[in-house]
Coordinates of C-alpha atoms and ligand atoms in Angstrom, one line a residue:
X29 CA 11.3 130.4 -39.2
X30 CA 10.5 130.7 -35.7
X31 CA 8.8 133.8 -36.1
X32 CA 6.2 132.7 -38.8
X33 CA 5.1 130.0 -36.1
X34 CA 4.6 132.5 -33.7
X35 CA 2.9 134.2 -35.6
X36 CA 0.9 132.0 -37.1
X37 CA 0.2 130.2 -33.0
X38 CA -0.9 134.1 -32.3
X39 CA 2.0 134.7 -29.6
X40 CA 3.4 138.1 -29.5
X41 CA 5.9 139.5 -27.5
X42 CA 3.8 139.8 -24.4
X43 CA 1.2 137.9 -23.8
X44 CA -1.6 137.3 -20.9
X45 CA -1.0 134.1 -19.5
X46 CA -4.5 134.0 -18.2
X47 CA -7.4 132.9 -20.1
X48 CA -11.2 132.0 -19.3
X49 CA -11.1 130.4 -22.5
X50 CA -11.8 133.3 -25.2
X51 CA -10.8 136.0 -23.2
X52 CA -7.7 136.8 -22.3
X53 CA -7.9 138.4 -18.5
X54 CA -5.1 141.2 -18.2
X55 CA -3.3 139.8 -15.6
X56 CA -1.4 141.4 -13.2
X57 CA 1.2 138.5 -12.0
X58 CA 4.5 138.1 -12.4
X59 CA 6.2 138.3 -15.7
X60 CA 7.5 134.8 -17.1
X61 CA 10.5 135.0 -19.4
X62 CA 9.8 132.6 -22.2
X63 CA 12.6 130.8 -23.4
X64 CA 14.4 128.0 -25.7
X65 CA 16.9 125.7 -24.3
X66 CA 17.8 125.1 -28.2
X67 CA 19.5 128.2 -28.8
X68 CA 19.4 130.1 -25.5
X69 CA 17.0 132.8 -26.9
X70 CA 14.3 134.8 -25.0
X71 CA 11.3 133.9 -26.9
X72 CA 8.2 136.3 -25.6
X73 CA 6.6 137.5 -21.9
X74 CA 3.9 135.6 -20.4
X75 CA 2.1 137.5 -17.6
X76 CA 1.1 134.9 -15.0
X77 CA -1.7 135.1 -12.1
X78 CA -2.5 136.6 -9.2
X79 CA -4.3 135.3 -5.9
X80 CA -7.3 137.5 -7.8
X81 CA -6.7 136.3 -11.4
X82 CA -7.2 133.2 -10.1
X83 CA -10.0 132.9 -8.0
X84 CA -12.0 135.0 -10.9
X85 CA -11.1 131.9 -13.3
X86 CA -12.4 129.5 -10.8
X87 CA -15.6 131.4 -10.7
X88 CA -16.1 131.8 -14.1
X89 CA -15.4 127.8 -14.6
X90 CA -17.6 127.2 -11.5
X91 CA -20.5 128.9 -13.6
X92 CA -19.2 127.2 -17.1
X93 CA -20.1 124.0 -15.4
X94 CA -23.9 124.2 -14.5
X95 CA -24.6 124.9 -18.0
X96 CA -21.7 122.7 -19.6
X97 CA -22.8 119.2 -18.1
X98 CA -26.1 119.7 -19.3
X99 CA -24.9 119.8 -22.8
X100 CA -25.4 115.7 -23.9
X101 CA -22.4 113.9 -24.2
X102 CA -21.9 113.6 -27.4
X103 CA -22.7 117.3 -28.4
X104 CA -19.3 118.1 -25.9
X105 CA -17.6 115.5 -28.3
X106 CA -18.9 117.2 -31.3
X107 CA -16.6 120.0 -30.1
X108 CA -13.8 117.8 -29.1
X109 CA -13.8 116.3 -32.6
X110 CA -13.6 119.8 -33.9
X111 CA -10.2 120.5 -31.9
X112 CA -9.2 118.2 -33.1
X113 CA -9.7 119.0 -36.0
X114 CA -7.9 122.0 -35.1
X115 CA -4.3 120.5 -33.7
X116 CA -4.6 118.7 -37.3
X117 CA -4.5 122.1 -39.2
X118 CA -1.8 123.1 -36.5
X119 CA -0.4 120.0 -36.1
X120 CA 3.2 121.2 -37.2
X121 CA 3.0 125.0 -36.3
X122 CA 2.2 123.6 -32.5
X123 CA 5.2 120.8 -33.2
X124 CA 7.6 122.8 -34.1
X125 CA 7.0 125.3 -31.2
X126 CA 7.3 122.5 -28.3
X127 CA 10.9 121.2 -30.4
X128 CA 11.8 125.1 -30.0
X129 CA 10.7 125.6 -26.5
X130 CA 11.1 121.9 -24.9
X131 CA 14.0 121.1 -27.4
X132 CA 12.5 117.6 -27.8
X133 CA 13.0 116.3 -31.6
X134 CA 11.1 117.9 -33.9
X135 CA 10.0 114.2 -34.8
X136 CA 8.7 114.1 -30.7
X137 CA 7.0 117.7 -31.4
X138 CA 5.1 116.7 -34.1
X139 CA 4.6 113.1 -32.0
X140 CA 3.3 114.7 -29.1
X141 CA 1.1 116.6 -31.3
X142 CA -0.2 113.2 -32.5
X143 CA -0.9 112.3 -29.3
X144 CA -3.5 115.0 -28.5
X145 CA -5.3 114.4 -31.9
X146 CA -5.3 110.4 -31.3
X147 CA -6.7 111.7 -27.6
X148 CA -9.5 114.0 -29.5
X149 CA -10.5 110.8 -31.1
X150 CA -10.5 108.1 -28.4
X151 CA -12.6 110.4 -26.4
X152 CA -15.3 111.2 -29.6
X153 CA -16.2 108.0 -29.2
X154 CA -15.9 107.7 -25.6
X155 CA -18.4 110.8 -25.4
X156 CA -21.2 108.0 -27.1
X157 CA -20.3 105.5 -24.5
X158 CA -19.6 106.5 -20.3
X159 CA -21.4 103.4 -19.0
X160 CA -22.1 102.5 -16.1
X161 CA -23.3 98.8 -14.9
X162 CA -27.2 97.1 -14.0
X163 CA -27.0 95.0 -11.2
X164 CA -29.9 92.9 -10.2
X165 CA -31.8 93.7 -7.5
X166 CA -32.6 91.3 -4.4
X167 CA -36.0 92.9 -4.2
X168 CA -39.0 92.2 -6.6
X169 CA -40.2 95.1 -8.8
X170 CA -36.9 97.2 -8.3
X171 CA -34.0 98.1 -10.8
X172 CA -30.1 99.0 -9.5
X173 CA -28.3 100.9 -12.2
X174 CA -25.1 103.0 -11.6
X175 CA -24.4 105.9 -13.8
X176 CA -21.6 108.2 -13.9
X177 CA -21.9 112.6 -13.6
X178 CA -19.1 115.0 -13.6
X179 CA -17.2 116.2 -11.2
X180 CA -16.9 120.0 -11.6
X181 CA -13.8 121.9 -11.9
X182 CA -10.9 119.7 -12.9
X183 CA -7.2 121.3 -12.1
X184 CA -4.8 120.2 -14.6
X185 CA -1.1 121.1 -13.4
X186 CA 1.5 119.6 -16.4
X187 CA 5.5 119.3 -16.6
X188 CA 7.6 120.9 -19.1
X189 CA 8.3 117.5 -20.9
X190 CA 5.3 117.2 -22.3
X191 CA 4.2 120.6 -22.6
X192 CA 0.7 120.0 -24.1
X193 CA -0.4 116.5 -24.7
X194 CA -0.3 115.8 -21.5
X195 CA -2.8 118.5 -21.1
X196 CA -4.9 117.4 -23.3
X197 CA -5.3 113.1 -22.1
X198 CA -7.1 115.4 -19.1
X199 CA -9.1 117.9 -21.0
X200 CA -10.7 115.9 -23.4
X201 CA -11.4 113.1 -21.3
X202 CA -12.4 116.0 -18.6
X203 CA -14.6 117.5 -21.3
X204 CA -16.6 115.2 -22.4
X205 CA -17.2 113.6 -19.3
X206 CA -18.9 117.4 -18.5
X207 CA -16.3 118.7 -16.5
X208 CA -14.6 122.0 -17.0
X209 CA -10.5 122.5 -16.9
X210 CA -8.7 124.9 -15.1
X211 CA -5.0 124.2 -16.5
X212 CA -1.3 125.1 -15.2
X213 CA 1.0 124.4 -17.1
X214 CA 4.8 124.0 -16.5
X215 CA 6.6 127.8 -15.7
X216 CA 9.1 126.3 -18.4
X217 CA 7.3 126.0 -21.2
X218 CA 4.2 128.7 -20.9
X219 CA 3.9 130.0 -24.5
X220 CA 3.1 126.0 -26.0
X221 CA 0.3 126.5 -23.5
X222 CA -0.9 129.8 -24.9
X223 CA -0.4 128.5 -28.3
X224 CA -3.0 125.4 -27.5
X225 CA -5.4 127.9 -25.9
X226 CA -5.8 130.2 -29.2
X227 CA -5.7 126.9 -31.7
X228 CA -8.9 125.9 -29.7
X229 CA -10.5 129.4 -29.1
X230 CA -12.6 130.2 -32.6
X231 CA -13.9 126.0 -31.8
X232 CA -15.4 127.0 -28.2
X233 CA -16.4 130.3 -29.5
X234 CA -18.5 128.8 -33.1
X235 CA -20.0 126.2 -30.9
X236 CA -20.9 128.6 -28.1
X237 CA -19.1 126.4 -25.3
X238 CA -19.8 128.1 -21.7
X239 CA -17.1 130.7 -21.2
X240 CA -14.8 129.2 -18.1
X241 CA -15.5 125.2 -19.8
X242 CA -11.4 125.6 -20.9
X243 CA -9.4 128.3 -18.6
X244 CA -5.8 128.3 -18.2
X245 CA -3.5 129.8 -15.2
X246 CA -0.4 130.1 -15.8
X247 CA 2.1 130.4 -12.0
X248 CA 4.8 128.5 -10.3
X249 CA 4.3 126.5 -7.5
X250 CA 2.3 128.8 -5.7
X251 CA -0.3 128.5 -8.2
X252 CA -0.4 125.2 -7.9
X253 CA -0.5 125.2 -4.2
X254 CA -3.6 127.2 -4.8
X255 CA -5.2 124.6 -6.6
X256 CA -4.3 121.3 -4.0
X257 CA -6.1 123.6 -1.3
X258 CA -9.3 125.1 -3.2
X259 CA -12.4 122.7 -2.3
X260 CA -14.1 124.3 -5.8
X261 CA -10.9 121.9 -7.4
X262 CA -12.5 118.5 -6.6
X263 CA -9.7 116.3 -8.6
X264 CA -6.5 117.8 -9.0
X265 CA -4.6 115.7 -11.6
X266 CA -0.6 116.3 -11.6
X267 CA 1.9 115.8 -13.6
X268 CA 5.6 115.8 -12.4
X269 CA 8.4 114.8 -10.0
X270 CA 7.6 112.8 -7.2
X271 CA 8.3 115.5 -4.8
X272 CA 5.8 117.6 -6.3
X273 CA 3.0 114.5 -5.9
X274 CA 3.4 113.8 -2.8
X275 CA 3.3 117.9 -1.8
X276 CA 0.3 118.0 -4.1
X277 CA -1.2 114.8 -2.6
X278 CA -1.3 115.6 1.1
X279 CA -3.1 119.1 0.7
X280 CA -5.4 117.4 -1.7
X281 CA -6.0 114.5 0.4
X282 CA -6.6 116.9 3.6
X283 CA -9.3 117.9 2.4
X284 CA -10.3 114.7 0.6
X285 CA -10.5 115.5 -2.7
X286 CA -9.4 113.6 -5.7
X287 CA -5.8 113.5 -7.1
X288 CA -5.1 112.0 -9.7
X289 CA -0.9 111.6 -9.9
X290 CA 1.5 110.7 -12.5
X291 CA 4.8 110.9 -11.2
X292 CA 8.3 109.6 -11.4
X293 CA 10.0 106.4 -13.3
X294 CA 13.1 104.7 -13.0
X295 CA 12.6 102.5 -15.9
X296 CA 14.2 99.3 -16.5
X297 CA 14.7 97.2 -19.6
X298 CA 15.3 93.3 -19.1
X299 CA 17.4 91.6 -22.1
X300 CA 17.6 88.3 -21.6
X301 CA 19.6 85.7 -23.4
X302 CA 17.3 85.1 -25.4
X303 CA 16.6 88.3 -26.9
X304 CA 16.8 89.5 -30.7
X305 CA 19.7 92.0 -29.3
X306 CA 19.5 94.3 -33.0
X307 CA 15.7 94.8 -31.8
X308 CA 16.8 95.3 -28.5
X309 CA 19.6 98.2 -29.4
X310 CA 16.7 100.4 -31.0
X311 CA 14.1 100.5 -28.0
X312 CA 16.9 100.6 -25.4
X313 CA 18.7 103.8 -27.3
X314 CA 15.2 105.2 -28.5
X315 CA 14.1 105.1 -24.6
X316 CA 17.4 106.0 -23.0
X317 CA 18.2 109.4 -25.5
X318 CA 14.9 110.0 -26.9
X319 CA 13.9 113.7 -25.5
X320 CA 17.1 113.7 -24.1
X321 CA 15.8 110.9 -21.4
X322 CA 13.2 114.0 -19.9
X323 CA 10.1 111.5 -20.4
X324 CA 8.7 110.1 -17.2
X325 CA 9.0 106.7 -19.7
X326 CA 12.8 107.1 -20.2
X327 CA 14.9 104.5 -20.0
X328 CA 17.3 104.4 -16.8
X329 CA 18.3 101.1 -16.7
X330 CA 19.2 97.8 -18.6
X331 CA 19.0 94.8 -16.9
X332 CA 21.4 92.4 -19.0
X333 CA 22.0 88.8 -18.9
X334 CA 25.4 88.0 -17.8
X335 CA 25.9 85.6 -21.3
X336 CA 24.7 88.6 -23.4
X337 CA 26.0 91.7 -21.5
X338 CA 29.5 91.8 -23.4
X339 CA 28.2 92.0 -26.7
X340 CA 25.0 93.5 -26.1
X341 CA 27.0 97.1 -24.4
X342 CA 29.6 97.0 -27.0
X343 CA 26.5 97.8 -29.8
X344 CA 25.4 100.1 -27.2
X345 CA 28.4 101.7 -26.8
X346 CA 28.9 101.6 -30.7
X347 CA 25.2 103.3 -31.5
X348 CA 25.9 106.3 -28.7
X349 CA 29.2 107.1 -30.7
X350 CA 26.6 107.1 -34.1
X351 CA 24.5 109.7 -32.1
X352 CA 24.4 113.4 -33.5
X353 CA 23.3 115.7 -30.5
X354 CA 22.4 119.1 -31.5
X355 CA 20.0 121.6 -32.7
X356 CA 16.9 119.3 -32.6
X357 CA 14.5 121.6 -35.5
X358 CA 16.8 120.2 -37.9
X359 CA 16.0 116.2 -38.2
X360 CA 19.4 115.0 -38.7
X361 CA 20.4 115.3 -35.1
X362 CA 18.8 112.4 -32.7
X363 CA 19.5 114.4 -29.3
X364 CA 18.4 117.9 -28.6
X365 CA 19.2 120.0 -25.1
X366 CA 18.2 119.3 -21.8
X367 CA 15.0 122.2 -20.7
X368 CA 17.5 124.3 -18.9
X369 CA 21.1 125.0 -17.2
X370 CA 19.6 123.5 -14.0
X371 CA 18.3 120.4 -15.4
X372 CA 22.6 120.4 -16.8
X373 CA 23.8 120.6 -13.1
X374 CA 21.6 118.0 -12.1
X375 CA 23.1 115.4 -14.8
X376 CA 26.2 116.7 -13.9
X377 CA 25.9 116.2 -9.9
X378 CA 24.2 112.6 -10.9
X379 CA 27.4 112.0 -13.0
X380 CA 29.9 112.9 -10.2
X381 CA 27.3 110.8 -7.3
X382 CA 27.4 107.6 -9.6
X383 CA 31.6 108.0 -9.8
X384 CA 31.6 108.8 -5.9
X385 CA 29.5 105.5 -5.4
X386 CA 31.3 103.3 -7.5
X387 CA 30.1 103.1 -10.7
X388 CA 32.4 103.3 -13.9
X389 CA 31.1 104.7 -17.1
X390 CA 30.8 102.9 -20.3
X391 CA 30.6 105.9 -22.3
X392 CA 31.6 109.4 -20.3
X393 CA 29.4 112.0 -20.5
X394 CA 30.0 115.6 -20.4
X395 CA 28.1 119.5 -21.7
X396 CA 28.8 120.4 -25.0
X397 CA 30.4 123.6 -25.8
X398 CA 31.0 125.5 -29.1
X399 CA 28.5 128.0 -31.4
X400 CA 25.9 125.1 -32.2
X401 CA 25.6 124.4 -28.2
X402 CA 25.3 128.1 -27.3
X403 CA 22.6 127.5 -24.9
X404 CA 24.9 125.7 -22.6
X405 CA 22.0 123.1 -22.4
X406 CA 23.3 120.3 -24.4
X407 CA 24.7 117.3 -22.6
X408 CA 26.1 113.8 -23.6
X409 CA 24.3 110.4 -23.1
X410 CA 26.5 108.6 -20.9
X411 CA 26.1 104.7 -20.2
X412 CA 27.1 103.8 -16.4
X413 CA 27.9 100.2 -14.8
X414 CA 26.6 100.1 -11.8
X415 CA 24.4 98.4 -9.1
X416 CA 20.8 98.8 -8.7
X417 CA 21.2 99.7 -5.2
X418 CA 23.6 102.7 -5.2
X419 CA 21.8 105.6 -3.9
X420 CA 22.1 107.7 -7.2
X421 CA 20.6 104.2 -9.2
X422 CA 17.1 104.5 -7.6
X423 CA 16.7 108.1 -7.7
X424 CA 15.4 109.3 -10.8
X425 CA 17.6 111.9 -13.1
X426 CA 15.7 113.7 -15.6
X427 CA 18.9 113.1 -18.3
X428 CA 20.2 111.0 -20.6
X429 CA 22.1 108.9 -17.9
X430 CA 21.9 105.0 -18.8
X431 CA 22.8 102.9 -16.4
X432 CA 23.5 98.8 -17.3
X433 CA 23.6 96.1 -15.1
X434 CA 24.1 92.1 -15.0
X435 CA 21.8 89.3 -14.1
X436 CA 22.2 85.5 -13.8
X437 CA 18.8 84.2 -13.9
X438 CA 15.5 85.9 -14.4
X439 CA 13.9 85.9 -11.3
X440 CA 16.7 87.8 -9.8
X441 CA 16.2 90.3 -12.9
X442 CA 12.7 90.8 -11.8
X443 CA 13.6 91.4 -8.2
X444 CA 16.1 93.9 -9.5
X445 CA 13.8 95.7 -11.9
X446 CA 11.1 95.8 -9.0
X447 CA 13.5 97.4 -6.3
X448 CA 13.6 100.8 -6.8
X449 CA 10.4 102.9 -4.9
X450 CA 8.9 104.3 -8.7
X451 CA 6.5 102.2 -10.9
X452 CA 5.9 103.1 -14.2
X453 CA 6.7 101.6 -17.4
X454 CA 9.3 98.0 -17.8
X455 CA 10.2 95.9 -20.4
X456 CA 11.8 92.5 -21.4
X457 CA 13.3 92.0 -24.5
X458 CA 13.3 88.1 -25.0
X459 CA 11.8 85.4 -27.7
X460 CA 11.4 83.0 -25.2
X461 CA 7.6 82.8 -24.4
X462 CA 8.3 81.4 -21.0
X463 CA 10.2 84.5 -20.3
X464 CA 8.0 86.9 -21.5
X465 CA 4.9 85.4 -19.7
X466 CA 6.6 85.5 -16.3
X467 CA 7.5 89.4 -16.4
X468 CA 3.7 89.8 -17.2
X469 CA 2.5 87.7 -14.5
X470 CA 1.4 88.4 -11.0
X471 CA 5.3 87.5 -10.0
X472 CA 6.8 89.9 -12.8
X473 CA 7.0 93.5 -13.1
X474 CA 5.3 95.8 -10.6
X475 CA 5.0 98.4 -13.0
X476 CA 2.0 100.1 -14.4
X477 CA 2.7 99.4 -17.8
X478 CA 4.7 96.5 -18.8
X479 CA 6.3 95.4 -22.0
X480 CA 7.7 92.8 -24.8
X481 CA 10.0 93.6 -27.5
X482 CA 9.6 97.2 -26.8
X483 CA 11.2 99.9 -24.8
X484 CA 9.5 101.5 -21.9
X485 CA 8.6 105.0 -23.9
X486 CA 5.9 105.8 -26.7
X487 CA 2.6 104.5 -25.1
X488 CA -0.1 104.4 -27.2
X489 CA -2.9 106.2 -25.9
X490 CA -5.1 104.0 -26.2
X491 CA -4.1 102.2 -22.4
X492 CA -4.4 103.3 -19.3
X493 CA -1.4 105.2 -18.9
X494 CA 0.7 105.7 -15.1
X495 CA 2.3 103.4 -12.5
X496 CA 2.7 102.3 -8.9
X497 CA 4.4 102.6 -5.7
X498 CA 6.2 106.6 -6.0
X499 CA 4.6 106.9 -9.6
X500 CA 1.4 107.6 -7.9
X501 CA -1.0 105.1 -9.0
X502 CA -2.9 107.7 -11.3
X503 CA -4.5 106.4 -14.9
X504 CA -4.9 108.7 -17.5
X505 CA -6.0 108.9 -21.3
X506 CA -7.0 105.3 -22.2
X507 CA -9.0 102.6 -21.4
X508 CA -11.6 103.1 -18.0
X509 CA -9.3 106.3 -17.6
X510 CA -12.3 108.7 -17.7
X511 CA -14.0 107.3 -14.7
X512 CA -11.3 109.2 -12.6
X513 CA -12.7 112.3 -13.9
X514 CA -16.2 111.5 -13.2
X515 CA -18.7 110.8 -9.5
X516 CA -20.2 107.3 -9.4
X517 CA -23.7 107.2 -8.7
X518 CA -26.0 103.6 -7.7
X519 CA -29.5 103.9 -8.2
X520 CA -32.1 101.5 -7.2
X521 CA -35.9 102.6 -8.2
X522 CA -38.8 100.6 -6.8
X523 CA -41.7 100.2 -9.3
X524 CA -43.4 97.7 -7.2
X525 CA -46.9 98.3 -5.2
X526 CA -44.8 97.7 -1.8
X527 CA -42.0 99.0 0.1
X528 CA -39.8 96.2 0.7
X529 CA -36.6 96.8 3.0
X530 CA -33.3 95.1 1.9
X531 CA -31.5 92.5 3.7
X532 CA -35.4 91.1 4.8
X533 CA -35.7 93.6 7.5
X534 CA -39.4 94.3 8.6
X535 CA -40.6 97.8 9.4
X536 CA -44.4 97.7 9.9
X537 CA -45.7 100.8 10.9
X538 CA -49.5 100.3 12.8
Ligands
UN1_4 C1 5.6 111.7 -19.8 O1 6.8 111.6 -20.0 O2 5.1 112.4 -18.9 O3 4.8 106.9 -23.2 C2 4.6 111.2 -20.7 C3 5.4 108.0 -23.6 C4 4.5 109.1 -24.0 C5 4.1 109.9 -22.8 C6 5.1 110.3 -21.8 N1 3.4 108.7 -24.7 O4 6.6 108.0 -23.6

């Protein structure tokens, strides 16, 4: 099966991983073993970039982008619609190939998909809108108006976890705002990347989009360093860990360009007493195992009223023995692998830090072993008791690690969600309208998104999506995301038969 999908997403068994957007460059990087975490195979080569592939993409986009934000608005939408139209027609070729390579859910595959095609939407429109504001001015006979141009060159560096539609809240945001995209995507998950670049290619090529408007790079970390330091990048938007942020950040900010971050979470659920606890059980297991807890929006941590905790972890406890963890193509199975065998020591080195510091588990955890978990990737969502501020609690693991903890009254549930250094996503689980409305005041959650009755994964796209404090304080799809991609200009125009200085200042000359 897998074969026909690559196939059909135009992979082969090498391929460049260098593209202007339809060309290929023959790069002459390293090689990039492809492969799946879901069955341990070596899937196909992917030649990454040199120093020289590199800097010949940045040119070529550099030149893309005098011509490409010329182009009006809405004619760079007309070609977004069209990829989108596109990712529908591909919609579960691409799917299926992040489920093979990620080894999220083939459910999540063709999800994410979703996600870029809602994106490709949102921004149609968006390409008919872009406003900016008219201000009045103190002087008679003049207009102040602000409008909003594109930046240039935006670098888009994405994580494995979402191997494309993260991609894509940037690029067609980036796009019809006029920029052009350079992209990187995750080392780990290189040939979803490829896959994206050849569904879009006969779109840029029938519309006669600028060669250089839609390059990718693929590299490691060097490649990415590259980016942070090039001045021709003037907004570096990153997804990842927050070590890779704040390295990201401090070269970016150096030379005072943009970066736009979206980084770690330590997500916490709050279930008060009052909460519909059957609701409850779906969002806290959906967000705790869903792609095997590898989404920024993962939940790590249940905040549980001391009146409801007993009952409320024995469901728990009861709907992790329900789960089937395996091969995660076929849609029986709820859990597929973690990315790779380091991401399995890491859970397991969590796993032995949360025992060393106290905690007991609620349900162990382990690696799987036998034919169907060849791979050696597949691990075993665990539930933990602990306290918020062991060491291990507050750093983020990328695994299906759930840690529960009690609270007396709400305020002290707030603090506790609050006090860890990530901000992303939270959420209370409550019918009580009192409740509900103090999470989501000024006094509640510090996260960047913040929600009732449902877990902390699955945003819509439709919000401004990223968080605080370690997250990063980067917005992106959404909302007023797209002015991150654009340069704010004020412009005041005097149509008057004097020249009259603000504040009242006088400045006759003779
Ligand atoms: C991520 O994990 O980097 O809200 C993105 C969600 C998805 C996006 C997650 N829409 O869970």
């Amino acid at each position: 099966m897998i074969n026909d999908i690559l196939q059909q997403l135009h992979i082969t068994a090498a391929n460049s991983g260098v593209s202007t957007g339809t060309i290929w460059l023959d790069a002459k990087g390293p090689v990039i073993q492809a492969s799946s975490p879901v069955d341990g195979q070596d899937i196909a080569t992917v030649t990454a970039a040199t120093r020289a592939d590199y800097d010949q993409v940045i040119e070529t986009a550099q030149a893309a982008f005098k011509e490409w934000r010329l182009w009006p608005a809405p004619r760079r939408g007309e070609v977004v619609r069209q990829i989108g139209e596109a990712l529908r027609t591909n919609k579960e070729a691409l799917g299926k190939l992040v489920s093979y390579e990620m080894g999220k859910s083939l459910q999540e595959g063709y999800g994410e998909v979703q996600e870029m095609i809602d994106i490709c939407d949102f921004a149609v429109g968006l390409s008919r809108q872009l406003h900016g504001l008219t201000m009045h001015s103190e002087r008679p006979g003049h207009r102040m108006y602000e409008q909003w141009h594109p930046l240039g060159i935006t670098g888009i560096i994405s994580a494995f976890n979402f191997p494309v539609a993260v991609w894509s809240w940037n690029a067609m945001l980036a796009w019809i705002c006029g920029d052009v995209c350079v992209w990187k995507p995750s080392e780990k998950t290189p040939l979803s990347a490829i896959a994206c670049q050849q569904i879009i290619q006969d779109v840029l090529r029938s519309n006669k989009v600028p060669e250089g408007v839609c390059c990718l790079v693929t590299g490691g970390r060097e490649t990415g360093e590259w980016m942070a330091a090039d001045t021709r990048v003037p907004l570096v938007s990153a997804t990842g860990s927050t070590r890779m942020g704040k390295a990201v950040s401090s070269v970016v900010g150096a030379r005072l360009g943009r970066a736009l971050l979206e980084l770690g979470g330590n997500n916490a659920i709050i279930i008060t007493a009052d909460a519909d606890l059957d609701m409850a059980l779906i969002g806290c297991v959906f967000g705790a195992v869903g792609t095997a807890g590898q989404r920024c929006t993962s939940t790590r941590r249940l905040i549980i009223h001391e009146s409801v905790y007993a009952s409320f972890t024995q469901k728990l406890v009861k709907a992790y023995q329900q789960l089937r963890i395996g091969n995660p193509l076929d849609e029986n199975n709820h859990v597929g692998p973690l990315i790779d065998k380091d991401a399995v020591n890491l859970y397991l080195d969590s796993i032995e830090k949360i025992k060393a510091q106290g905690g007991s588990f609620l349900v162990e955890g382990g690696v799987l072993s036998g034919d169907a978990y060849a791979s050696g990737c597949y691990v075993k969502p665990c539930i933990a008791a602990v306290e918020n501020t062991y060491a291990i609690v507050q750093h983020e693991t990328f695994a299906p690690i759930l840690y529960v903890m009690k609270y007396n009254n709400l305020d002290e549930a707030i603090a506790m969600q609050n006090d860890v250094p990530q901000g992303l996503s939270s959420a209370i689980m409550t019918l009580n309208l009192r409740e509900a409305e103090l999470f989501l005041s000024q006094a509640g959650s510090d996260c960047g998104i913040a929600n009732v009755n449902i877990g902390t994964s699955g945003a819509e796209i439709g919000g401004a999506f990223g968080g605080e404090k370690e997250t990063g304080g980067g917005r992106e799809s959404g909302s007023d995301a797209w002015k991150s991609y654009m340069r704010r200009q004020t412009n005041t125009i005097n149509y008057s038969t004097s020249l009259p200085l603000a504040q009242g200042i006088k400045f006759d000359l003779a």
